[in-house]
MMTF fields as JSON, N, C-alpha, C and O atoms, coordinates in Angstrom:
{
  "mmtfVersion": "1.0.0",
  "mmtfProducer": "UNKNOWN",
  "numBonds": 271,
  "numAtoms": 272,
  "numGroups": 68,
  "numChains": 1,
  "numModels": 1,
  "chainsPerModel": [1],
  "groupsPerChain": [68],
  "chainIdList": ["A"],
  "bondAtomList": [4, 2, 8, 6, 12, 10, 16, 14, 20, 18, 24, 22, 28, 26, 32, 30, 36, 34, 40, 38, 44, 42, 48, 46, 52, 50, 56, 54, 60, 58, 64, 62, 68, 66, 72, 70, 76, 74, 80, 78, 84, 82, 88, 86, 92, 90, 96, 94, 100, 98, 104, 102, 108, 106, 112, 110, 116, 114, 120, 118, 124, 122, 128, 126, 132, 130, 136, 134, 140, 138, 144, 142, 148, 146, 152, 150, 156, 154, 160, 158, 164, 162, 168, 166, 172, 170, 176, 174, 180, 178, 184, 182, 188, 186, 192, 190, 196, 194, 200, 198, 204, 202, 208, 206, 212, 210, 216, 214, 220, 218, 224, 222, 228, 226, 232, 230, 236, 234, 240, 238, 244, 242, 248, 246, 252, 250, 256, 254, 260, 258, 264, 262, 268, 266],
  "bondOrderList": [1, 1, 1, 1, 1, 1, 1, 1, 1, 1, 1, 1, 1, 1, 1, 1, 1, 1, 1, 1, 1, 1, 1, 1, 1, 1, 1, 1, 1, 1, 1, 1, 1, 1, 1, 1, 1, 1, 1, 1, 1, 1, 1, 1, 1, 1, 1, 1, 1, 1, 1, 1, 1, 1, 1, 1, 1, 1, 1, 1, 1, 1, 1, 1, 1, 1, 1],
  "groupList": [{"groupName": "UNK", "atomNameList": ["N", "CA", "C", "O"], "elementList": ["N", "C", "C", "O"], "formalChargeList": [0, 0, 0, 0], "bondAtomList": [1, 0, 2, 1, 3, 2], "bondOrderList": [1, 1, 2], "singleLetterCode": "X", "chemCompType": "L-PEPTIDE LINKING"}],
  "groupTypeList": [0, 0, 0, 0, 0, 0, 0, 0, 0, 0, 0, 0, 0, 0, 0, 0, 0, 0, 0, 0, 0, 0, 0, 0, 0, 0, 0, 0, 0, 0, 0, 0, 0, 0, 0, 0, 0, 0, 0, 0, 0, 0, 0, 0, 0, 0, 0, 0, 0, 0, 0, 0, 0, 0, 0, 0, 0, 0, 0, 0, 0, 0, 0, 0, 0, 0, 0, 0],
  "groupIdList": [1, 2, 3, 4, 5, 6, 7, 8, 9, 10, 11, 12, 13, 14, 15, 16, 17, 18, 19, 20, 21, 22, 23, 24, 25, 26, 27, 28, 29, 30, 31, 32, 33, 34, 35, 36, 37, 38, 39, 40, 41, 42, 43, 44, 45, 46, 47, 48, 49, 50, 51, 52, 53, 54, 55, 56, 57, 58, 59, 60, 61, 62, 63, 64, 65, 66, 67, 68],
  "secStructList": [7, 6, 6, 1, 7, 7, 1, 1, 7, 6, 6, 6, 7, 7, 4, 4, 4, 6, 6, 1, 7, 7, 7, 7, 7, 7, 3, 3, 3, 3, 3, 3, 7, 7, 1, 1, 3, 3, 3, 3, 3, 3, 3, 3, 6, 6, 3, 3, 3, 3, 3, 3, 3, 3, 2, 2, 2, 2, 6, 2, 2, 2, 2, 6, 6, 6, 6, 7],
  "xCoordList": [30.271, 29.586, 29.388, 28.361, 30.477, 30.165, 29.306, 29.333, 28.182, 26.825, 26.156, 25.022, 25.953, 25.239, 25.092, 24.367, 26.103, 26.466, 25.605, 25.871, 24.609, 23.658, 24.439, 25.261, 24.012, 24.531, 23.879, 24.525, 22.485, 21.724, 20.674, 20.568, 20.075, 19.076, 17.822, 17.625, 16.503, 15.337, 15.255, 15.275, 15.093, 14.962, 15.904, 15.394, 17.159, 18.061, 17.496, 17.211, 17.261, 16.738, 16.396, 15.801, 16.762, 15.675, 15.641, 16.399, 15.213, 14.924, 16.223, 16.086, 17.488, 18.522, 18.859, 20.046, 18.171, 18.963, 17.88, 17.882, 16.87, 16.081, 16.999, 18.028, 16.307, 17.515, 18.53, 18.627, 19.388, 20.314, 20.209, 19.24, 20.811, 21.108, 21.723, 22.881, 20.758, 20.749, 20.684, 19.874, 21.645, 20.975, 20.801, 21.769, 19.335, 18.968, 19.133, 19.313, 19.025, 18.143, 17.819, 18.366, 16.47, 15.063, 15.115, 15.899, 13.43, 12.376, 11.398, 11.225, 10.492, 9.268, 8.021, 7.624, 7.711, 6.692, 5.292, 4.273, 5.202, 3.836, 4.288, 5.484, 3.393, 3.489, 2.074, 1.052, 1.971, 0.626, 0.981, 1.938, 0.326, -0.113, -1.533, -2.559, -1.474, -2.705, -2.61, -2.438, -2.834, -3.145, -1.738, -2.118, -0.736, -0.109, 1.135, 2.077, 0.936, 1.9, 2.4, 1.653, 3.327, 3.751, 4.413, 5.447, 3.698, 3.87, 4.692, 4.159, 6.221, 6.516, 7.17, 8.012, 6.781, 7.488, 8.378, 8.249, 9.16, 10.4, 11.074, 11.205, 11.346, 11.521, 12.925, 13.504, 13.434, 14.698, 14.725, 13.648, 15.497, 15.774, 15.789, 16.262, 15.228, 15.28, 14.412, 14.189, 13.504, 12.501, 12.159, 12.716, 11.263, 10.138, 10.483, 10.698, 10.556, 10.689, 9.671, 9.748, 8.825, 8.153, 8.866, 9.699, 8.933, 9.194, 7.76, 6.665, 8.382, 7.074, 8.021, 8.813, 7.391, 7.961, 6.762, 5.718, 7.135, 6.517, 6.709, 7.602, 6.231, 6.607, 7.639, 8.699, 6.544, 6.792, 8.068, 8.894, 8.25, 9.915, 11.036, 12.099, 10.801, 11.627, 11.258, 11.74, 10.683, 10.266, 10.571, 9.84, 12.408, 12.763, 12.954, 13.313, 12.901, 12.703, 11.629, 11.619, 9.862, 9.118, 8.736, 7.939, 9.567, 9.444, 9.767, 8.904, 10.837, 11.0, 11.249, 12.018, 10.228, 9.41, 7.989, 7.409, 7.806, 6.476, 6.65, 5.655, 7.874, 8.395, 8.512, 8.764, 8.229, 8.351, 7.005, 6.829],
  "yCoordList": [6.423, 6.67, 5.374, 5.183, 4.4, 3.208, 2.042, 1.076, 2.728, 2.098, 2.852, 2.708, 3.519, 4.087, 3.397, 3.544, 2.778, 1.997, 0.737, -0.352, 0.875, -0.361, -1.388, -1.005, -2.933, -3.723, -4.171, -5.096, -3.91, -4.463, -2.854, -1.775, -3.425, -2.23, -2.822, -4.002, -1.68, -3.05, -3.896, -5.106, -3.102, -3.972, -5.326, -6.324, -5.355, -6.601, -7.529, -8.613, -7.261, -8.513, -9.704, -9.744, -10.573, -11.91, -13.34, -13.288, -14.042, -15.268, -15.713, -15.976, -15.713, -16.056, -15.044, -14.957, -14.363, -13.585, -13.403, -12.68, -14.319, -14.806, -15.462, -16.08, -15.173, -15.636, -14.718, -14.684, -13.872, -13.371, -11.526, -10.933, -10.986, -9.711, -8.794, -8.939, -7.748, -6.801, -5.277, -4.782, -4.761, -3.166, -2.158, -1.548, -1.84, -0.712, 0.552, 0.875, 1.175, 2.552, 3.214, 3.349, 3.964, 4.565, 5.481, 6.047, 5.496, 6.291, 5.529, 4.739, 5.613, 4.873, 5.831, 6.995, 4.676, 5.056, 4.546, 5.086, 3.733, 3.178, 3.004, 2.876, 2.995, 2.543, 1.845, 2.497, 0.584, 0.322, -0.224, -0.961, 0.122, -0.652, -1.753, -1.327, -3.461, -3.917, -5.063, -6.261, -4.074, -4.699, -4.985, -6.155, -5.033, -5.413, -6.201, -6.715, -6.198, -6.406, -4.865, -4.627, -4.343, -3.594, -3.763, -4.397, -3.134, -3.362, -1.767, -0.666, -2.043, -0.73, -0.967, -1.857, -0.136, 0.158, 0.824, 1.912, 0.3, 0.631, 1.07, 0.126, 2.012, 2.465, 3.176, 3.964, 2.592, 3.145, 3.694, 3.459, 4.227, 4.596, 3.021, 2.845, 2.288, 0.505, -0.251, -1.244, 0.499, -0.822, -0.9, -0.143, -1.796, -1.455, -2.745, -3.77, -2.791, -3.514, -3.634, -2.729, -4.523, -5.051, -5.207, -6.089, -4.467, -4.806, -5.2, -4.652, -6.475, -6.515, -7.126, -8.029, -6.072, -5.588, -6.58, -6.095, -7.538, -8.438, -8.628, -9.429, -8.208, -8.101, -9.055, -8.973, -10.382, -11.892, -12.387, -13.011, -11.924, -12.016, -11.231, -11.743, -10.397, -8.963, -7.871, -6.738, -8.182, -7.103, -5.392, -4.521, -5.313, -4.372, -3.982, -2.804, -4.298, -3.991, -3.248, -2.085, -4.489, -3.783, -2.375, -1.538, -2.33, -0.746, 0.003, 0.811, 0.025, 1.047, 1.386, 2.238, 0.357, 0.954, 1.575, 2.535, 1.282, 1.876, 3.739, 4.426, 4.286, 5.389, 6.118, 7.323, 5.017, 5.994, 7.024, 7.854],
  "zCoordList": [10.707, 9.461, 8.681, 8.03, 8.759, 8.484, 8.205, 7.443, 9.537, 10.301, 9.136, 9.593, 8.034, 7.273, 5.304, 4.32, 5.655, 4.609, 4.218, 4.726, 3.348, 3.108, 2.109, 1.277, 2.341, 1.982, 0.995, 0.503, 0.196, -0.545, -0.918, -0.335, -2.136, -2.81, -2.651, -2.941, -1.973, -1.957, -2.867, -2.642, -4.65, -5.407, -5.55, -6.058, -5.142, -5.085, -4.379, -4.888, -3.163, -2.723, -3.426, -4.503, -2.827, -3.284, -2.346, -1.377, -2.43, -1.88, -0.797, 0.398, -1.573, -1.074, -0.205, 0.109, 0.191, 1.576, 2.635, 3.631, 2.122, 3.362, 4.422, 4.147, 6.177, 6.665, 7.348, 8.574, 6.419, 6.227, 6.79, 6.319, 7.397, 7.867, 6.704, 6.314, 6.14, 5.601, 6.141, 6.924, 5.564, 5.9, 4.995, 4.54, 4.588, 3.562, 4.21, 5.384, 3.147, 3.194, 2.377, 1.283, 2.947, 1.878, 2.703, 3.465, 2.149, 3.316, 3.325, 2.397, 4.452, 4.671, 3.683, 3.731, 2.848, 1.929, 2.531, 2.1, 3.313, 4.101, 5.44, 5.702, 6.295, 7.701, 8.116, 7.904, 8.683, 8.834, 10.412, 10.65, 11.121, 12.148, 12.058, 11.527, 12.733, 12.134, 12.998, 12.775, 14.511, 15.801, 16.301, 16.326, 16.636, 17.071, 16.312, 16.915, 14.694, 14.268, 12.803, 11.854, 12.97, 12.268, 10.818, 10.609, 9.906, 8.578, 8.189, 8.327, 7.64, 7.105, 5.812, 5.687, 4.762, 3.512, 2.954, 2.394, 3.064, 2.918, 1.264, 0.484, 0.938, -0.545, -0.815, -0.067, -2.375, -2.082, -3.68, -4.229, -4.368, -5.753, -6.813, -7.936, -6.094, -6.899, -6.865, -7.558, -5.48, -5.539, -4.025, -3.23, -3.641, -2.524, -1.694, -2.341, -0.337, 0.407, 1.614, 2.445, 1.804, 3.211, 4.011, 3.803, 5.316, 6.996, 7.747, 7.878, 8.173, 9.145, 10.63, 10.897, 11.258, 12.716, 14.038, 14.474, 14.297, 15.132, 17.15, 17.427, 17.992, 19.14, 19.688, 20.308, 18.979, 20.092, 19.544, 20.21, 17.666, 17.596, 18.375, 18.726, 18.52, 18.053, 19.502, 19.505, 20.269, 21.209, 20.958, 20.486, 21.654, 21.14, 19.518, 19.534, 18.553, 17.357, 17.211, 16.808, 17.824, 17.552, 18.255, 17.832, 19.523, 20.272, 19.366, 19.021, 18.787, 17.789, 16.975, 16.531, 16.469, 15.058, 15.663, 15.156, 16.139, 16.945, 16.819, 16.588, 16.986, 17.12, 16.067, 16.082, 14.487, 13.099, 13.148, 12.256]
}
């Protein structure tokens, strides 16, 4: 249950945790596909967060997000 425990609020974010391994949670308020790179919006009770889900980084990442 542990693994459920977010470490940051979208709205917290900022600059300084560029870099850095976070784990939210929302719900996805947007989903865009736009060719091959995946854009998802991420929303929480604070504030709105951009994911962008990239193959050539991330391969498996971007598999599944492909799956929202």
């Amino acid at each position: 249950m542990s693994s459920w425990i977010r470490t940051h609020l979208c709205g917290d974010l900022s600059l300084k945790e560029v870099g850095k391994s976070v784990r939210l949670n929302g719900w996805v308020n947007r989903y865009r596909n736009l060719g091959g790179v995946l854009f998802v919006d991420l929303r929480d009770r604070n504030g709105l967060v951009q994911v962008v889900f990239n193959p050539v980084d991330h391969p498996e990442l971007f598999k599944s997000a492909e799956t929202i």
